[in-house]
Short mmCIF file of C-alpha atoms and ligand atoms in Angstrom, two decimals:
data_model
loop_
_atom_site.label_atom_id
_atom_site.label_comp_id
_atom_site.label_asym_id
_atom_site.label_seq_id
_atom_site.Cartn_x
_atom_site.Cartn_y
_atom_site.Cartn_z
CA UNK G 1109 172.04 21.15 113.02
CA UNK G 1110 174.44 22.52 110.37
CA UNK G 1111 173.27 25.00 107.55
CA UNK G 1112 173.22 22.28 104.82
CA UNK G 1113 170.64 20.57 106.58
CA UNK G 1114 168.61 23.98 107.34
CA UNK G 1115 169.02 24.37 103.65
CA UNK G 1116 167.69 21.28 102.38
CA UNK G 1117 164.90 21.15 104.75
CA UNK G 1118 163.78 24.76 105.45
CA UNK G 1119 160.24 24.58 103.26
CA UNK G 1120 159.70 21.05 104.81
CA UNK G 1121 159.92 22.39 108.56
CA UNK G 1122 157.91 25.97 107.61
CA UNK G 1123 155.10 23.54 105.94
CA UNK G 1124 154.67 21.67 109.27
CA UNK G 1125 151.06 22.16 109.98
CA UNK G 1126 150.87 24.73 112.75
CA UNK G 1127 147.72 26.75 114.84
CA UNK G 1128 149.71 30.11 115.71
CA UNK G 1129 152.90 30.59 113.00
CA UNK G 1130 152.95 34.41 111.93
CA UNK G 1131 152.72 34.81 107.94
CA UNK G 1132 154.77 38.62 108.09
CA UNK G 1133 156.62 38.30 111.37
CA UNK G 1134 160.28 36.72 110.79
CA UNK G 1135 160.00 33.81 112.88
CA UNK G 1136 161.75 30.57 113.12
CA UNK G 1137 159.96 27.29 112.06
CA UNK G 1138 161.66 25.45 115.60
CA UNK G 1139 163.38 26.41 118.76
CA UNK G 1140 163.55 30.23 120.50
CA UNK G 1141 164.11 33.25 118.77
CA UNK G 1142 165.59 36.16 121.14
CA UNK G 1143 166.69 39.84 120.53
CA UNK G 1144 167.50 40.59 116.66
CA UNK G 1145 171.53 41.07 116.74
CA UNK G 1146 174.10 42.56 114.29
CA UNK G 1147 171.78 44.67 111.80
CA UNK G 1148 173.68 46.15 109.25
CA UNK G 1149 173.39 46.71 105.77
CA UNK G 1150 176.69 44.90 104.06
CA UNK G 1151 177.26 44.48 100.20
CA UNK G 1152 173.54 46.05 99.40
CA UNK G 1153 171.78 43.94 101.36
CA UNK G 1154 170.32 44.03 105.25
CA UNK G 1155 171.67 41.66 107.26
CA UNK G 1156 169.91 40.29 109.98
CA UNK G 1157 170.97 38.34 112.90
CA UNK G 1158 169.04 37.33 116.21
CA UNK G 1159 169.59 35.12 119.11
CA UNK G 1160 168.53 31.90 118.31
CA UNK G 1161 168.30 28.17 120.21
CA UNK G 1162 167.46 26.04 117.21
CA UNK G 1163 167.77 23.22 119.72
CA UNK G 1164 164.65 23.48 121.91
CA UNK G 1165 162.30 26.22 123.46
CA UNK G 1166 164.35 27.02 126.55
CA UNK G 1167 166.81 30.36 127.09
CA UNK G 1168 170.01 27.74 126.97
CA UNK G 1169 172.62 26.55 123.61
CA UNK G 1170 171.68 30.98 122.00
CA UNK G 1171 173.34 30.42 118.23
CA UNK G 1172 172.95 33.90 116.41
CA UNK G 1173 170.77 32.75 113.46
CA UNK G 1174 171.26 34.62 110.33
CA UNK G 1175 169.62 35.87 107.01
CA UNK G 1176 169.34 38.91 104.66
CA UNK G 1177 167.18 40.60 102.62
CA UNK G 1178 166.98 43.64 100.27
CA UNK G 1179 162.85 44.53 100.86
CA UNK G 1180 161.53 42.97 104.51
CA UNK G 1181 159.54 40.65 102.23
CA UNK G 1182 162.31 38.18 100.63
CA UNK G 1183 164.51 36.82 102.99
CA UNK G 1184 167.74 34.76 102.35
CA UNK G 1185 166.90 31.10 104.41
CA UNK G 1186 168.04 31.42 107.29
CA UNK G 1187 171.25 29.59 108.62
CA UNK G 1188 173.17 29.37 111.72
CA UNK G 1189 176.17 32.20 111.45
CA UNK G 1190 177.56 31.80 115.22
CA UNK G 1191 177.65 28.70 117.60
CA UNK G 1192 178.03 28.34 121.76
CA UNK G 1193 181.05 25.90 120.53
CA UNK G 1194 184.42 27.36 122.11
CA UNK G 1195 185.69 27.19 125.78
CA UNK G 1196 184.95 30.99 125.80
CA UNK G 1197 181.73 30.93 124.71
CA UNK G 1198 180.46 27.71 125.72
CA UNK G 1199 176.95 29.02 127.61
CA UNK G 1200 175.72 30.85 124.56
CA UNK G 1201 176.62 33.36 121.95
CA UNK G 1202 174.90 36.55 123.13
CA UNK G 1203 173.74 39.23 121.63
CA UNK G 1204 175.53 42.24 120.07
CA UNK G 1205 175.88 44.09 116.52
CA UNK G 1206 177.67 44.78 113.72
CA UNK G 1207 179.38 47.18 111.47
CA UNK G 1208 181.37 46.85 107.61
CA UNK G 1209 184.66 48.07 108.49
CA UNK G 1210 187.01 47.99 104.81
CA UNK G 1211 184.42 45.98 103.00
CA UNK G 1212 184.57 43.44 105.85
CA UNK G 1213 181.30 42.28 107.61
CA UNK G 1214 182.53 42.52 111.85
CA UNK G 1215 180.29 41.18 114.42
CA UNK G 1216 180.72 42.05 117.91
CA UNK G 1217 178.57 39.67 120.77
CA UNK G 1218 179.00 38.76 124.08
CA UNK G 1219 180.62 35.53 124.61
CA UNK G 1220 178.83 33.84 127.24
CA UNK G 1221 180.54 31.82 129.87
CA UNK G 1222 179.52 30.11 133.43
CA UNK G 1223 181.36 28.15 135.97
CA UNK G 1224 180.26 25.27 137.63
CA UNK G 1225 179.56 27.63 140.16
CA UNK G 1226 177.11 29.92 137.73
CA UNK G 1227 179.51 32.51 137.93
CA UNK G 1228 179.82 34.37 134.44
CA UNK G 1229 182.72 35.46 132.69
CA UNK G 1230 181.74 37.63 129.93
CA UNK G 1231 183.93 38.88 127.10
CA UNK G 1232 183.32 40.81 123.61
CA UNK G 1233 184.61 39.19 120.80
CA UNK G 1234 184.82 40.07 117.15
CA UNK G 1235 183.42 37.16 114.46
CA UNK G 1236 183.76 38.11 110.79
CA UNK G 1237 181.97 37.22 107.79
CA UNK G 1238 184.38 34.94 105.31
CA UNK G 1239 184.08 34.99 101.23
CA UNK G 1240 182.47 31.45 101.46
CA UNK G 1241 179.67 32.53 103.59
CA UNK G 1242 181.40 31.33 106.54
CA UNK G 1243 181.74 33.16 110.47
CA UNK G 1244 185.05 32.89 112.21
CA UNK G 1245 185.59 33.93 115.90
CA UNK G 1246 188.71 36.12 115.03
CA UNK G 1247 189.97 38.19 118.74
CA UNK G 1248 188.65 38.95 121.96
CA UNK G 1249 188.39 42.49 122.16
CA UNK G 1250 187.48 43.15 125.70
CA UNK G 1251 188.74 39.84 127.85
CA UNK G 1252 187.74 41.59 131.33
CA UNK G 1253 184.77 43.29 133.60
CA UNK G 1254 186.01 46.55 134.80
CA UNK G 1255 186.44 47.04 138.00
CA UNK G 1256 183.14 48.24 139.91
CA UNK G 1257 180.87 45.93 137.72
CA UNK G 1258 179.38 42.77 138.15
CA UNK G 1259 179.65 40.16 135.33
CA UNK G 1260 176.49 41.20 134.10
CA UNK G 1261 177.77 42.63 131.19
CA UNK G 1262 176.63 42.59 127.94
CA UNK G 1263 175.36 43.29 124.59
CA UNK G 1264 177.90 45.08 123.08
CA UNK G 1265 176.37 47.91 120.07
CA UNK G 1266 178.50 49.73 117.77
CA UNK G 1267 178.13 53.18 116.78
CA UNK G 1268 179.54 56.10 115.04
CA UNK G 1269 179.81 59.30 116.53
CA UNK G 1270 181.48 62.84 114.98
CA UNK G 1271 183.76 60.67 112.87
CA UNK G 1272 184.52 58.43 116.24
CA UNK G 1273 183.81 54.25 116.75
CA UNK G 1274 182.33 53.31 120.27
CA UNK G 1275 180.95 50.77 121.58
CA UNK G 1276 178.01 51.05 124.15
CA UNK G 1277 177.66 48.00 126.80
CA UNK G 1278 174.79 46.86 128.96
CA UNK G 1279 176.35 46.39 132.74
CA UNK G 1280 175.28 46.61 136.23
CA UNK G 1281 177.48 48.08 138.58
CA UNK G 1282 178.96 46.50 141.96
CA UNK G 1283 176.31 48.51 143.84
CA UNK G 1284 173.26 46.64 142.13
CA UNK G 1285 172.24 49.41 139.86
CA UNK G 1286 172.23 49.69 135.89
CA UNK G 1287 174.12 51.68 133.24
CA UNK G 1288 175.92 51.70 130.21
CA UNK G 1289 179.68 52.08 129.77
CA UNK G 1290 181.42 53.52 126.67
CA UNK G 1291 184.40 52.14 124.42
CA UNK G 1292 186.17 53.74 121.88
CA UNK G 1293 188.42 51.98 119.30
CA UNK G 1294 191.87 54.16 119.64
CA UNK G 1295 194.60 52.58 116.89
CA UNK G 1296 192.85 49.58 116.37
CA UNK G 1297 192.34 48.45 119.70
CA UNK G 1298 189.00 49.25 122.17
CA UNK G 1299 189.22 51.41 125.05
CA UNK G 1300 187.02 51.42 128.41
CA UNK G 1301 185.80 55.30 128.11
CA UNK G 1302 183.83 55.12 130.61
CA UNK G 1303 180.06 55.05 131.55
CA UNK G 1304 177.96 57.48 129.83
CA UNK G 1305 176.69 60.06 132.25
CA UNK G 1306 172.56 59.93 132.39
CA UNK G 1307 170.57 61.43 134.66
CA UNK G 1308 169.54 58.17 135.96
CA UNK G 1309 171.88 56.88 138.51
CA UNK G 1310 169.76 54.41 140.04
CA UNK G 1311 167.19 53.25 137.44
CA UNK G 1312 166.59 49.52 137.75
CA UNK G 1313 170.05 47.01 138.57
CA UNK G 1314 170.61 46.30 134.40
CA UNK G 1315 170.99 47.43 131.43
CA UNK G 1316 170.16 45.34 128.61
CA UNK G 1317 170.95 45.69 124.87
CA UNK G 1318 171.83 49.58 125.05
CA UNK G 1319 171.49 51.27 121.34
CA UNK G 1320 173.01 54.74 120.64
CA UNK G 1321 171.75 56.22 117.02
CA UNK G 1322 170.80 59.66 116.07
CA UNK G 1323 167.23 59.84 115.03
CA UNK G 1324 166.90 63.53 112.97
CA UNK G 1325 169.94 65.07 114.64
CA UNK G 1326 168.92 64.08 118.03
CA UNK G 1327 170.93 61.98 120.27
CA UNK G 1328 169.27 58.97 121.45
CA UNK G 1329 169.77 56.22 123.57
CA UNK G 1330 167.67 52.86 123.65
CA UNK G 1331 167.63 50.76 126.11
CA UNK G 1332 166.11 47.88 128.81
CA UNK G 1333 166.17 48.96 132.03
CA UNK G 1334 165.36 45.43 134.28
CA UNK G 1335 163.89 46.13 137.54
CA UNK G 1336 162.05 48.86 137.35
CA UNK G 1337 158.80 48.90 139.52
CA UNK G 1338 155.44 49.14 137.78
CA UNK G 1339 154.23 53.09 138.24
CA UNK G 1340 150.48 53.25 137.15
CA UNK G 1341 150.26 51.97 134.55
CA UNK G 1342 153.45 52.79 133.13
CA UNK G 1343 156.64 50.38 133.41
CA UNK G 1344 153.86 47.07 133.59
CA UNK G 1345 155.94 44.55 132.02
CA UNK G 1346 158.33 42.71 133.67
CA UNK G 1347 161.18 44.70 132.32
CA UNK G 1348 161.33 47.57 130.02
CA UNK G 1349 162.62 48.91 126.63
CA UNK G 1350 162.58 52.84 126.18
CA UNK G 1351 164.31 55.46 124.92
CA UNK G 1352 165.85 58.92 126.39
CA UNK G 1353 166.28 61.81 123.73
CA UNK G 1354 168.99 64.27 123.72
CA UNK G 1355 172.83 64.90 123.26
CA UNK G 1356 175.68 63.41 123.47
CA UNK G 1357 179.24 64.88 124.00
CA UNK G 1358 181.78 62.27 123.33
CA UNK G 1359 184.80 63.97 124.96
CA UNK G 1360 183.19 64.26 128.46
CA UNK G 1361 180.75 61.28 128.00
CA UNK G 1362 177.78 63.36 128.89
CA UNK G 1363 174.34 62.38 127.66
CA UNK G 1364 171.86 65.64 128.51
CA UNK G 1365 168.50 63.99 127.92
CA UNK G 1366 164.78 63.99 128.41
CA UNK G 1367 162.24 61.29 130.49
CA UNK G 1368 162.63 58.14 130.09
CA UNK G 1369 159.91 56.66 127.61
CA UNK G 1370 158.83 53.59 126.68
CA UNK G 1371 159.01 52.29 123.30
CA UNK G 1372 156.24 49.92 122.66
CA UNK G 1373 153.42 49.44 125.17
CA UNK G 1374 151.75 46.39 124.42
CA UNK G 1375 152.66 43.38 125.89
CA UNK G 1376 155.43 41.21 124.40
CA UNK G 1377 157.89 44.18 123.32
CA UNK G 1378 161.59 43.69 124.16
CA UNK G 1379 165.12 44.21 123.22
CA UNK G 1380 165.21 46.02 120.17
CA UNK G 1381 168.02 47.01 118.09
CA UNK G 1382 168.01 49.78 115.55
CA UNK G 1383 169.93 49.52 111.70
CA UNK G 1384 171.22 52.34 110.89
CA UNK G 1385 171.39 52.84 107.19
CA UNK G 1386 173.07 56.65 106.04
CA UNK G 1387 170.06 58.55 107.39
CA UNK G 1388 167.68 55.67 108.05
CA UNK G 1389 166.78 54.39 111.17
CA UNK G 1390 165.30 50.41 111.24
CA UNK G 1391 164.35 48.95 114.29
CA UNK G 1392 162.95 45.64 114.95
CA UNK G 1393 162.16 44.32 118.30
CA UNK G 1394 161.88 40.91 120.02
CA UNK G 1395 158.51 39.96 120.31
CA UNK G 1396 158.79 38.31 123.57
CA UNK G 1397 159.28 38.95 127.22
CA UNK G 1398 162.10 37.11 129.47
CA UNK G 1399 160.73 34.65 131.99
CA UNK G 1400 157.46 34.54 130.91
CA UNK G 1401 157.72 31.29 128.52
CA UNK G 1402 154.40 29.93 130.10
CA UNK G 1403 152.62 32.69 128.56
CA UNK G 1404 153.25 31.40 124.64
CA UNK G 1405 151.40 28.07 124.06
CA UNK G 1406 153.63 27.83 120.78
CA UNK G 1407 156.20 25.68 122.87
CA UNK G 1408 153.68 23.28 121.90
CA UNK G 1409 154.56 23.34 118.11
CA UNK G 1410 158.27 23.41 118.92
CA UNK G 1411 158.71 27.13 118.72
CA UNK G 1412 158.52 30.40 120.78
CA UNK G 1413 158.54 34.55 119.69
CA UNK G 1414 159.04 36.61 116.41
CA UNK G 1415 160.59 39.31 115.53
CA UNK G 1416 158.62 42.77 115.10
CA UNK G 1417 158.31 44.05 112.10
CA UNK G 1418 160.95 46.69 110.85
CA UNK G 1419 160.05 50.02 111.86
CA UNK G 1420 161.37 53.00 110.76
CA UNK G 1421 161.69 55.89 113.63
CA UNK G 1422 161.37 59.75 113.06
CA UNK G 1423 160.91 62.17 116.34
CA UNK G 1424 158.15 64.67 116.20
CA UNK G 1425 157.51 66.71 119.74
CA UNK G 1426 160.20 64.64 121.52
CA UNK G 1427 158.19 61.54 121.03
CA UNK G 1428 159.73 58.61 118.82
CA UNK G 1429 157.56 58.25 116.19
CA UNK G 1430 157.61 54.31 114.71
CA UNK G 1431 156.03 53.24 111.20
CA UNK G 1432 156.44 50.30 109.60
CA UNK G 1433 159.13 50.43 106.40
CA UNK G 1434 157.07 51.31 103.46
CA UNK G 1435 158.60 48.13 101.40
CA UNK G 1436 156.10 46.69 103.61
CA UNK G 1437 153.64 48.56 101.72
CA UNK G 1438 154.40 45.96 98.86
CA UNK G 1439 152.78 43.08 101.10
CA UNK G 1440 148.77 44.40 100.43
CA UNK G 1441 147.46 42.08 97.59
CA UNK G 1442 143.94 44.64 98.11
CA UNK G 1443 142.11 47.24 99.94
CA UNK G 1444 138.60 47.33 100.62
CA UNK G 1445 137.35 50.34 102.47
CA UNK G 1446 133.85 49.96 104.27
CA UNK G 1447 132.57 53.57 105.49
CA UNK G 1448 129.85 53.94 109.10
CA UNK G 1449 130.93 50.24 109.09
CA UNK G 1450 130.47 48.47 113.02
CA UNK G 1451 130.66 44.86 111.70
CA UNK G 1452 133.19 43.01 109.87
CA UNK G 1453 134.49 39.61 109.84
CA UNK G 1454 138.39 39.61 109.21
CA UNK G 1455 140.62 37.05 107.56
CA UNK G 1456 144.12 36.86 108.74
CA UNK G 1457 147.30 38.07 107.40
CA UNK G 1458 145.74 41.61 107.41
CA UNK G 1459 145.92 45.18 108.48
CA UNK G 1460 143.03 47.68 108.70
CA UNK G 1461 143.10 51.30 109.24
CA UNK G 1462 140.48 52.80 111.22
CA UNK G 1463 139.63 56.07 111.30
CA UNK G 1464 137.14 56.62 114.32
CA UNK G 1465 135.60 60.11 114.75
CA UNK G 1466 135.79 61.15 118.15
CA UNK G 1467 134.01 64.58 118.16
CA UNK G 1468 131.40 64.06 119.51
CA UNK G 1469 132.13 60.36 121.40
CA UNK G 1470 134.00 60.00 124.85
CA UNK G 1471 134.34 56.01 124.32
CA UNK G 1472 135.72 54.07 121.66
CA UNK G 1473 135.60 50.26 122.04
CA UNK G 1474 136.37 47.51 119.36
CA UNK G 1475 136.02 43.94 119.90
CA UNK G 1476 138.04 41.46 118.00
CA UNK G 1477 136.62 37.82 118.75
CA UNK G 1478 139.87 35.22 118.72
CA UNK G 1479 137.77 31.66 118.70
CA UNK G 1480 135.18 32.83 120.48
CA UNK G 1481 137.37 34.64 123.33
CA UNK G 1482 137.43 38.52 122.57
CA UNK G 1483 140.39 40.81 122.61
CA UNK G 1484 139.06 43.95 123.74
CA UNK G 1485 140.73 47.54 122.70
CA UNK G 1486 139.34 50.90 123.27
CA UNK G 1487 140.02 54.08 123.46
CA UNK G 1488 138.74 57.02 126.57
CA UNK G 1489 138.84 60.83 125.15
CA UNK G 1490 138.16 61.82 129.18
CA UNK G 1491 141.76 60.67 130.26
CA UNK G 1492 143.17 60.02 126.72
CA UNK G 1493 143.75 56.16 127.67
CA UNK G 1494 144.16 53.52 125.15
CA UNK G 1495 143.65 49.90 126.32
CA UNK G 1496 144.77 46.76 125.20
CA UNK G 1497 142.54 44.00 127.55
CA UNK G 1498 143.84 40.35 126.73
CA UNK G 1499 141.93 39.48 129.96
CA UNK G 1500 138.87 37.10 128.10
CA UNK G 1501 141.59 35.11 126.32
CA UNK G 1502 141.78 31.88 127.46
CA UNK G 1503 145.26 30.88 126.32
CA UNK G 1504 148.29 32.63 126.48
CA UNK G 1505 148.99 36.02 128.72
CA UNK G 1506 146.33 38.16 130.19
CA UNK G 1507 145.96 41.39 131.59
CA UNK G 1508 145.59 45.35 130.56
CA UNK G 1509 147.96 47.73 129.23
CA UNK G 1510 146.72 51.36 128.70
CA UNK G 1511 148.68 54.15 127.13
CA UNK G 1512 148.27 58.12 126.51
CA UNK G 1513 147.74 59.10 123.04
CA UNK G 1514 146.69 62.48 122.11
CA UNK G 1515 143.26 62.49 120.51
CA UNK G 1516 141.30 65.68 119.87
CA UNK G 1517 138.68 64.39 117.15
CA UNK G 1518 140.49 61.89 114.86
CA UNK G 1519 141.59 58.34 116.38
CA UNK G 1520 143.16 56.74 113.52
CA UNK G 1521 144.87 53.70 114.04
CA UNK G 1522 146.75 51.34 111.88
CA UNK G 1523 146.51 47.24 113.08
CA UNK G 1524 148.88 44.66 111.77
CA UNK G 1525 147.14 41.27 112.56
CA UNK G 1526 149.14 38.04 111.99
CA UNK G 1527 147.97 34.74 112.91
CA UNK G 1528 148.79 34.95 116.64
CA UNK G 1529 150.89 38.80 116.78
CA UNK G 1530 148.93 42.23 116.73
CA UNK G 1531 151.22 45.15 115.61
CA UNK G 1532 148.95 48.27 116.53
CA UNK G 1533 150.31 51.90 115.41
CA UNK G 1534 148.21 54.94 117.01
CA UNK G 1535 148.11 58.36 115.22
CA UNK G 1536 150.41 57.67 112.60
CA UNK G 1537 153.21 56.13 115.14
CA UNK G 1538 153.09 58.16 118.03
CA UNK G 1539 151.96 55.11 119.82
CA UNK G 1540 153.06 51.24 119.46
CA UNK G 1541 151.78 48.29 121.24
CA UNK G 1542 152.75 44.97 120.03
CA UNK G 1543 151.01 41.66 121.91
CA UNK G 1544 150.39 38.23 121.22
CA UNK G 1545 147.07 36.68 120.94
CA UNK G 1546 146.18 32.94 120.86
CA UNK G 1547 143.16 31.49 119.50
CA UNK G 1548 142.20 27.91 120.85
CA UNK G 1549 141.85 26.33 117.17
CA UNK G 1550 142.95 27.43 113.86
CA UNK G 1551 141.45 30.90 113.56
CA UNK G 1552 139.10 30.60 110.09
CA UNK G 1553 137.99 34.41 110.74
CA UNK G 1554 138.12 37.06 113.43
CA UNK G 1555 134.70 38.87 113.34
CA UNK G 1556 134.70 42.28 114.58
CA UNK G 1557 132.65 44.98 116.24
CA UNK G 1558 133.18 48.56 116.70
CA UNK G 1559 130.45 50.86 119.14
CA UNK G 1560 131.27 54.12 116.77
CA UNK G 1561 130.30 53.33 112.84
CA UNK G 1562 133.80 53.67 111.80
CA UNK G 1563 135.67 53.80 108.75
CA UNK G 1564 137.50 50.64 108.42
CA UNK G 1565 139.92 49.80 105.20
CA UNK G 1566 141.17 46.37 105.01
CA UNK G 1567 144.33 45.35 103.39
CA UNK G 1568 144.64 40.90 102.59
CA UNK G 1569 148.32 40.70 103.58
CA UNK G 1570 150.71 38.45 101.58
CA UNK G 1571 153.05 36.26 103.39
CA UNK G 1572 156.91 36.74 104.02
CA UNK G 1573 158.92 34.29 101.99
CA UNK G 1574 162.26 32.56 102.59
CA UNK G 1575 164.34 31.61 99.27
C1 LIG V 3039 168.10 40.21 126.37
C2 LIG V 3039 169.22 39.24 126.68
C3 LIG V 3039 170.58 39.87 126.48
C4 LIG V 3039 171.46 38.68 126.24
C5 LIG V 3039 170.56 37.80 125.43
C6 LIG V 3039 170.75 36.32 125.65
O1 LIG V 3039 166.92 39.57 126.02
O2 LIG V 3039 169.10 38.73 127.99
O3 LIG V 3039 171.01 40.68 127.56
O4 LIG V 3039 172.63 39.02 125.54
O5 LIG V 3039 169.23 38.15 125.78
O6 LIG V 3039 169.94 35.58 124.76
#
């Protein structure tokens, strides 16, 4: 596949008749879509990257697919910017980030690289962005693993500090556990720091895709912790993405933070990576999990995950806080509000905003019926649980996830619904849960009831478009 081709042919593959494609989740029309890599804004426009196999629907041949836009709704088509094509990268071009250095758009990823005894040799390399649109692979910036750390190392995401450039980098040490090690570019050329110093020594055996960004002055690192055990009903995914709040001192690597919290708490919610623009803080996650391709019928088409929608983050009470960016605002074509409503038969792309008084009620429950199988959420003041239930559905992945969110009288929530992705935001962001739903046939209508007469606006979403 070269990018001529994607060109010439991108409306005929998105036109393909399909039962699940998202209309406002960036999504590829073929192939597996991974974490979103290299987000930067370069020459007035974001740039988006994201781990891409435009070759089938299995983890294997990860290109970083690539395309801009300057409002979330208009997006460049997309083309293929990297390429597993060089001895050092041969078994995939992983993920990493990005940064304008001197007007010059620099990528930094993992190359991937396996022996034939599946033994990985992973380096970080630099790519930049030509003036004909082009990538080239330009140096290998760090050729090695240090010593006490396995080869699982990766994921590579740059970041500014008082005035400094680092590097943070995903790794698992030589005694099985996780962290995240620190580089600093000294005279042009990347040190090994160290590993930043967390109060979590032994907190699952990886780090993936580490972020460090200040949020509103406060320190923060993001990351996804694999192999933590399911407490509750916290950590019930098969790995995790969270976030720990605090501050950073660059000099002795120390990180003093709070609990570890999780970021999303729906079901298909992974590897995110934040864009940090002056003050502004986009991130958009992978809408996916990692060995759990049987869950997403979509293989079926010839395509598997999305890409969340961008969110912009805030902190309020030590709690990210995660809203979608208001250019999204600009996708409503209409809002109808219907007040004591407990019926109402939805057409997809859409988003309602319920506001469900509570006073007086202990149980909220609404029932959202996905070709006659019914995706159940609801809401219990007594122990302040939400619920996502995907456990009527008869395709794709089942199960519960509940999550805290504080509700005194008001429950107001705010539900993206694409044609096979839920985006739910609880009081105003304090709570995400992204999961995918799959309805047998071509959904014509999802009819839903509420027990509580409700106040329910509806918003007819327009469609993202690729030109
Ligand atoms: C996370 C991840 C990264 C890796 C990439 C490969 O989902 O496993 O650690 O760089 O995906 O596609």
């Amino acid at each position: 596949m070269d990018n001529q081709t994607l060109k010439d042919n991108w409306q005929t593959y998105c036109n393909k008749p399909s039962i699940w494609h998202n209309k406002f989740h960036l999504e590829m029309p073929f192939g597996l879509v991974n974490d979103p890599n290299g987000l930067c804004v370069y020459n007035g426009k974001y740039q988006i990257f994201y781990q891409w196999n435009p070759t089938g629907c299995q983890h294997i041949n990860k290109h970083w697919g690539y395309t801009t836009t300057t409002d979330f709704i208009n997006y460049s088509i997309p083309q293929l910017a990297l390429a597993p094509i060089d001895d050092f990268d041969k078994n995939g071009c992983y993920s990493g980030s990005a940064r304008v250095n001197n007007n010059r758009l620099e990528l930094v990823y993992t190359a991937n690289l396996k022996d034939a005894n599946n033994i990985r040799y992973p380096r970080q390399v630099l790519a930049i962005k030509n003036d004909d649109g082009s990538f080239s692979k330009k140096e290998i910036l760090v050729d090695d693993v240090p010593s006490g750390y396995t080869t699982h190392f990766r994921d590579p995401y740059l970041f500014k500090h008082s005035n400094r450039s680092f590097f943070i980098i995903g790794a698992k040490r030589e005694n099985l556990t996780g962290c995240a090690l620190i580089y600093e570019e000294v005279n042009n050329a990347w040190q090994l720091r160290g590993e930043l110093k967390t109060d979590y020594k032994d907190f699952g055996y990886m780090w993936e895709c580490p972020n460090f960004i200040n949020i509103d002055g406060h320190d923060v690192l993001i990351f996804c912790p694999q192999g933590i055990k399911a407490q509750g009903h916290k950590y019930n995914n098969i790995y995790q993405a969270g976030y720990l709040i605090g501050k950073f001192n660059p000099d002795t690597l120390e990180f003093t933070h709070g609990e570890f919290q999780e970021l999303d708490h729906g079901f298909d919610f992974y590897a995110p990576q934040v864009l940090v623009n002056k003050n502004r803080n986009i991130l958009i996650g992978w809408i996916g999990m990692p060995e759990k391709e049987s869950e997403y019928p979509t293989t079926n088409e010839g395509w598997i995950y999305s890409l969340t929608m961008p969110r912009e983050l805030h902190i309020k009470n030590n709690i990210i806080y995660q809203t979608p960016v208001q250019e999204l605002n600009a996708l409503n074509k209409n809002n109808e509000t219907y007040l004591n409503c407990q019926d109402l038969i939805l057409n997809t792309p859409c988003k309602i905003t319920l506001d469900i008084d509570m006073t007086d009620k202990n149980y909220w429950q609404g029932d959202f019926e996905i070709g006659g199988d019914i995706l159940k959420l609801s809401f219990d003041k007594n122990t302040q649980e939400f619920c996502v239930n995907r456990d009527d559905l008869s395709l794709g992945g089942k199960g519960k996830r509940y999550f805290t969110v504080s509700v005194k009288e008001k429950l107001h929530l705010d539900i993206y619904i694409d044609t096979s992705v839920m985006e739910i935001y609880y009081q105003d962001g304090e709570a995400v849960a992204t999961s995918c739903y799959y309805a047998k046939e071509k959904l014509s209508a999802i009819p839903v009831k509420t027990n509580i007469p409700t106040s329910i606006t509806v918003s007819q979403l327009n469609s993202i478009e690729f030109n």
